[in-house]
Amino acid sequence: MAIKEEKIQSTGFFARPSRILFAISFILAIVLAVAELGLVSQQLQNGGNDSGNYPGREFKYNLGEADSILLFTIILTLIISLTHNRISMKLIAFGVFILAVFWGTGAGIIFQVSPFHVYSCKFDVNTFEPIWQPFYSQCSRIVAIEAIAWAEFGLMILILIQYFVDAVHFSIHKDSFYEKSPEELQIIEKQKQNSV
């Protein structure tokens, strides 16, 4: 009697590359958000509540005030990234889309308002507008805030692309990124029956 050999497929966390990509993406989103939180909070601590301590109201409100963009986006990124395995995929996709819009807006405002860019931090202080000259010593920090915001924007777009590829590739509608598909559950059930 011939023994039927069945190919044992992996059903763990590493069974699908998309699980690993989502985990890495959200871990990276957390790391970047924490770095951005440190830079933005340092700028807010230096400036305080007085609008005169900032080069302009648009810059101050972009960093963090009542109608803040960056501070709100950092908090929302941390909430979504830390709870993404407990939220439905559709809600995550919507949240990531909103985050991409907010990160792009925050980075775009700094790009438009600030005269500081990667190449301009080595220029003479007198080459900048008088309102920005007192902030010349913080040029690299302001550039870093903008760069991390652009990086988060790009990462959110990549997470959206991952989501749509996963949704198309696995036409099964799951409730979570890490939930096992029905095929994986059948394999696990067969393995349990064979072991008994």
mmCIF file of C-alpha atoms in Angstrom:
data_model
loop_
_atom_site.group_PDB
_atom_site.id
_atom_site.type_symbol
_atom_site.label_atom_id
_atom_site.label_comp_id
_atom_site.label_asym_id
_atom_site.label_seq_id
_atom_site.Cartn_x
_atom_site.Cartn_y
_atom_site.Cartn_z
ATOM 1 C CA MET A 1 0.000 0.000 0.000
ATOM 2 C CA ALA A 2 1.477 3.322 -1.079
ATOM 3 C CA ILE A 3 1.708 6.022 1.498
ATOM 4 C CA LYS A 4 0.163 9.256 0.344
ATOM 5 C CA GLU A 5 2.624 12.090 0.845
ATOM 6 C CA GLU A 6 1.107 15.485 1.359
ATOM 7 C CA LYS A 7 3.081 18.637 1.074
ATOM 8 C CA ILE A 8 3.006 20.337 4.441
ATOM 9 C CA GLN A 9 2.561 24.035 3.921
ATOM 10 C CA SER A 10 3.543 26.677 6.393
ATOM 11 C CA THR A 11 0.617 28.375 8.065
ATOM 12 C CA GLY A 12 2.492 30.564 10.525
ATOM 13 C CA PHE A 13 3.322 34.227 10.460
ATOM 14 C CA PHE A 14 5.941 33.748 7.724
ATOM 15 C CA ALA A 15 3.573 31.867 5.400
ATOM 16 C CA ARG A 16 2.891 34.933 3.259
ATOM 17 C CA PRO A 17 5.402 37.667 2.485
ATOM 18 C CA SER A 18 2.646 40.288 2.755
ATOM 19 C CA ARG A 19 2.401 39.680 6.502
ATOM 20 C CA ILE A 20 6.091 40.386 6.916
ATOM 21 C CA LEU A 21 5.887 43.484 4.696
ATOM 22 C CA PHE A 22 2.950 44.883 6.661
ATOM 23 C CA ALA A 23 4.717 44.260 9.967
ATOM 24 C CA ILE A 24 7.939 45.901 8.756
ATOM 25 C CA SER A 25 6.011 48.826 7.268
ATOM 26 C CA PHE A 26 4.097 49.562 10.454
ATOM 27 C CA ILE A 27 7.211 49.167 12.616
ATOM 28 C CA LEU A 28 8.974 51.667 10.339
ATOM 29 C CA ALA A 29 5.955 54.003 10.573
ATOM 30 C CA ILE A 30 6.186 53.874 14.380
ATOM 31 C CA VAL A 31 9.933 54.573 14.359
ATOM 32 C CA LEU A 32 9.567 57.532 11.975
ATOM 33 C CA ALA A 33 6.600 58.938 13.915
ATOM 34 C CA VAL A 34 8.539 58.803 17.187
ATOM 35 C CA ALA A 35 11.514 60.547 15.551
ATOM 36 C CA GLU A 36 9.200 63.215 14.137
ATOM 37 C CA LEU A 37 7.537 63.604 17.540
ATOM 38 C CA GLY A 38 10.922 64.325 19.106
ATOM 39 C CA LEU A 39 11.844 66.945 16.510
ATOM 40 C CA VAL A 40 8.445 68.660 16.492
ATOM 41 C CA SER A 41 8.203 68.727 20.284
ATOM 42 C CA GLN A 42 11.698 70.214 20.492
ATOM 43 C CA GLN A 43 10.626 73.017 18.151
ATOM 44 C CA LEU A 44 7.446 73.585 20.170
ATOM 45 C CA GLN A 45 9.393 73.649 23.437
ATOM 46 C CA ASN A 46 11.823 76.222 22.017
ATOM 47 C CA GLY A 47 9.066 78.438 20.651
ATOM 48 C CA GLY A 48 6.501 78.156 23.416
ATOM 49 C CA ASN A 49 2.999 79.563 22.982
ATOM 50 C CA ASP A 50 3.969 83.002 21.722
ATOM 51 C CA SER A 51 3.576 83.342 17.947
ATOM 52 C CA GLY A 52 6.425 85.870 17.942
ATOM 53 C CA ASN A 53 8.845 83.045 18.751
ATOM 54 C CA TYR A 54 8.198 81.459 15.355
ATOM 55 C CA PRO A 55 9.063 82.743 11.895
ATOM 56 C CA GLY A 56 5.383 82.721 10.970
ATOM 57 C CA ARG A 57 1.980 81.562 12.140
ATOM 58 C CA GLU A 58 1.700 79.054 9.308
ATOM 59 C CA PHE A 59 4.911 77.349 10.463
ATOM 60 C CA LYS A 60 3.760 77.321 14.110
ATOM 61 C CA TYR A 61 0.320 75.924 13.348
ATOM 62 C CA ASN A 62 1.801 73.281 11.070
ATOM 63 C CA LEU A 63 4.018 72.024 13.906
ATOM 64 C CA GLY A 64 1.419 71.821 16.625
ATOM 65 C CA GLU A 65 -1.279 74.042 17.999
ATOM 66 C CA ALA A 66 -5.056 73.957 18.083
ATOM 67 C CA ASP A 67 -5.304 73.148 14.373
ATOM 68 C CA SER A 68 -2.013 71.302 14.125
ATOM 69 C CA ILE A 69 -1.226 69.076 11.207
ATOM 70 C CA LEU A 70 2.017 67.350 12.137
ATOM 71 C CA LEU A 71 1.332 66.728 15.824
ATOM 72 C CA PHE A 72 -2.130 65.312 15.091
ATOM 73 C CA THR A 73 -0.733 63.179 12.277
ATOM 74 C CA ILE A 74 2.011 61.790 14.511
ATOM 75 C CA ILE A 75 -0.536 60.756 17.151
ATOM 76 C CA LEU A 76 -2.874 59.226 14.562
ATOM 77 C CA THR A 77 0.045 57.341 12.974
ATOM 78 C CA LEU A 78 1.021 55.886 16.332
ATOM 79 C CA ILE A 79 -2.555 54.853 17.110
ATOM 80 C CA ILE A 80 -3.123 53.181 13.739
ATOM 81 C CA SER A 81 0.309 51.557 13.643
ATOM 82 C CA LEU A 82 0.084 50.153 17.158
ATOM 83 C CA THR A 83 -3.452 48.791 16.684
ATOM 84 C CA HIS A 84 -3.371 47.788 13.011
ATOM 85 C CA ASN A 85 -3.583 44.076 13.786
ATOM 86 C CA ARG A 86 -6.879 44.565 15.648
ATOM 87 C CA ILE A 87 -8.614 46.833 13.119
ATOM 88 C CA SER A 88 -10.298 45.716 9.907
ATOM 89 C CA MET A 89 -8.298 46.023 6.708
ATOM 90 C CA LYS A 90 -10.784 48.439 5.135
ATOM 91 C CA LEU A 91 -10.555 50.806 8.086
ATOM 92 C CA ILE A 92 -6.758 50.600 8.000
ATOM 93 C CA ALA A 93 -6.732 51.393 4.271
ATOM 94 C CA PHE A 94 -8.928 54.447 4.887
ATOM 95 C CA GLY A 95 -6.766 55.538 7.837
ATOM 96 C CA VAL A 96 -3.545 55.093 5.878
ATOM 97 C CA PHE A 97 -4.998 57.158 3.025
ATOM 98 C CA ILE A 98 -5.875 59.954 5.473
ATOM 99 C CA LEU A 99 -2.384 59.730 6.979
ATOM 100 C CA ALA A 100 -0.799 59.982 3.532
ATOM 101 C CA VAL A 101 -2.789 63.155 2.863
ATOM 102 C CA PHE A 102 -1.851 64.686 6.230
ATOM 103 C CA TRP A 103 1.840 63.751 6.000
ATOM 104 C CA GLY A 104 2.015 65.162 2.463
ATOM 105 C CA THR A 105 0.262 68.351 3.559
ATOM 106 C CA GLY A 106 2.538 68.841 6.581
ATOM 107 C CA ALA A 107 5.685 68.254 4.533
ATOM 108 C CA GLY A 108 4.405 70.492 1.739
ATOM 109 C CA ILE A 109 3.701 73.371 4.124
ATOM 110 C CA ILE A 110 7.217 73.204 5.547
ATOM 111 C CA PHE A 111 8.619 72.997 2.016
ATOM 112 C CA GLN A 112 6.684 76.110 0.968
ATOM 113 C CA VAL A 113 7.152 78.179 4.120
ATOM 114 C CA SER A 114 10.730 77.383 5.120
ATOM 115 C CA PRO A 115 13.703 78.694 3.119
ATOM 116 C CA PHE A 116 15.855 75.900 4.554
ATOM 117 C CA HIS A 117 16.705 72.931 2.379
ATOM 118 C CA VAL A 118 19.400 70.272 2.590
ATOM 119 C CA TYR A 119 21.812 72.261 0.443
ATOM 120 C CA SER A 120 21.057 75.658 2.037
ATOM 121 C CA CYS A 121 22.062 74.895 5.642
ATOM 122 C CA LYS A 122 25.670 75.749 4.759
ATOM 123 C CA PHE A 123 24.831 79.144 3.253
ATOM 124 C CA ASP A 124 25.649 82.376 5.050
ATOM 125 C CA VAL A 125 22.973 83.448 7.539
ATOM 126 C CA ASN A 126 22.526 86.762 5.672
ATOM 127 C CA THR A 127 21.248 84.961 2.553
ATOM 128 C CA PHE A 128 17.945 84.196 4.291
ATOM 129 C CA GLU A 129 15.020 86.518 4.956
ATOM 130 C CA PRO A 130 15.382 88.499 8.205
ATOM 131 C CA ILE A 131 12.451 86.661 9.790
ATOM 132 C CA TRP A 132 14.239 83.307 9.312
ATOM 133 C CA GLN A 133 17.731 84.423 10.355
ATOM 134 C CA PRO A 134 17.202 83.729 14.107
ATOM 135 C CA PHE A 135 16.256 80.147 13.156
ATOM 136 C CA TYR A 136 19.379 79.526 11.099
ATOM 137 C CA SER A 137 20.896 77.440 13.914
ATOM 138 C CA GLN A 138 17.900 75.081 13.651
ATOM 139 C CA CYS A 139 18.179 74.636 9.899
ATOM 140 C CA SER A 140 19.102 70.962 10.066
ATOM 141 C CA ARG A 141 16.234 70.202 12.463
ATOM 142 C CA ILE A 142 13.676 71.935 10.269
ATOM 143 C CA VAL A 143 15.010 70.065 7.235
ATOM 144 C CA ALA A 144 14.828 66.797 9.219
ATOM 145 C CA ILE A 145 11.190 67.491 10.160
ATOM 146 C CA GLU A 146 10.353 67.995 6.495
ATOM 147 C CA ALA A 147 12.351 64.936 5.396
ATOM 148 C CA ILE A 148 10.704 62.610 7.912
ATOM 149 C CA ALA A 149 7.271 63.936 6.942
ATOM 150 C CA TRP A 150 8.013 63.182 3.279
ATOM 151 C CA ALA A 151 9.308 59.721 4.270
ATOM 152 C CA GLU A 152 6.100 59.015 6.198
ATOM 153 C CA PHE A 153 4.062 60.208 3.206
ATOM 154 C CA GLY A 154 5.924 57.790 0.932
ATOM 155 C CA LEU A 155 5.615 54.959 3.444
ATOM 156 C CA MET A 156 1.848 55.451 3.707
ATOM 157 C CA ILE A 157 1.573 55.314 -0.095
ATOM 158 C CA LEU A 158 3.593 52.076 -0.088
ATOM 159 C CA ILE A 159 1.344 50.600 2.615
ATOM 160 C CA LEU A 160 -1.693 51.498 0.481
ATOM 161 C CA ILE A 161 -0.109 49.784 -2.523
ATOM 162 C CA GLN A 162 0.649 46.731 -0.358
ATOM 163 C CA TYR A 163 -2.947 46.682 0.795
ATOM 164 C CA PHE A 164 -4.347 46.794 -2.745
ATOM 165 C CA VAL A 165 -1.909 44.142 -3.995
ATOM 166 C CA ASP A 166 -2.854 41.926 -1.061
ATOM 167 C CA ALA A 167 -6.554 42.546 -1.656
ATOM 168 C CA VAL A 168 -6.266 41.664 -5.349
ATOM 169 C CA HIS A 169 -3.888 38.739 -4.885
ATOM 170 C CA PHE A 170 -5.924 37.223 -2.075
ATOM 171 C CA SER A 171 -9.498 37.817 -3.122
ATOM 172 C CA ILE A 172 -10.578 36.511 0.266
ATOM 173 C CA HIS A 173 -11.953 39.273 2.433
ATOM 174 C CA LYS A 174 -10.177 39.058 5.752
ATOM 175 C CA ASP A 175 -10.765 41.162 8.811
ATOM 176 C CA SER A 176 -7.109 41.553 9.703
ATOM 177 C CA PHE A 177 -3.723 41.664 8.014
ATOM 178 C CA TYR A 178 -2.539 38.680 10.012
ATOM 179 C CA GLU A 179 -5.679 36.558 9.962
ATOM 180 C CA LYS A 180 -5.302 33.112 8.422
ATOM 181 C CA SER A 181 -7.053 32.523 5.117
ATOM 182 C CA PRO A 182 -9.637 29.723 4.765
ATOM 183 C CA GLU A 183 -7.070 27.651 2.834
ATOM 184 C CA GLU A 184 -4.603 27.940 5.708
ATOM 185 C CA LEU A 185 -7.312 26.987 8.200
ATOM 186 C CA GLN A 186 -8.137 23.866 6.112
ATOM 187 C CA ILE A 187 -4.463 22.856 6.078
ATOM 188 C CA ILE A 188 -4.267 23.274 9.851
ATOM 189 C CA GLU A 189 -7.433 21.191 10.282
ATOM 190 C CA LYS A 190 -6.014 18.417 8.041
ATOM 191 C CA GLN A 191 -2.778 18.426 10.001
ATOM 192 C CA LYS A 192 -4.714 18.096 13.262
ATOM 193 C CA GLN A 193 -6.748 15.190 11.887
ATOM 194 C CA ASN A 194 -3.640 13.412 10.593
ATOM 195 C CA SER A 195 -1.866 13.769 13.916
ATOM 196 C CA VAL A 196 -4.748 12.226 15.875
#
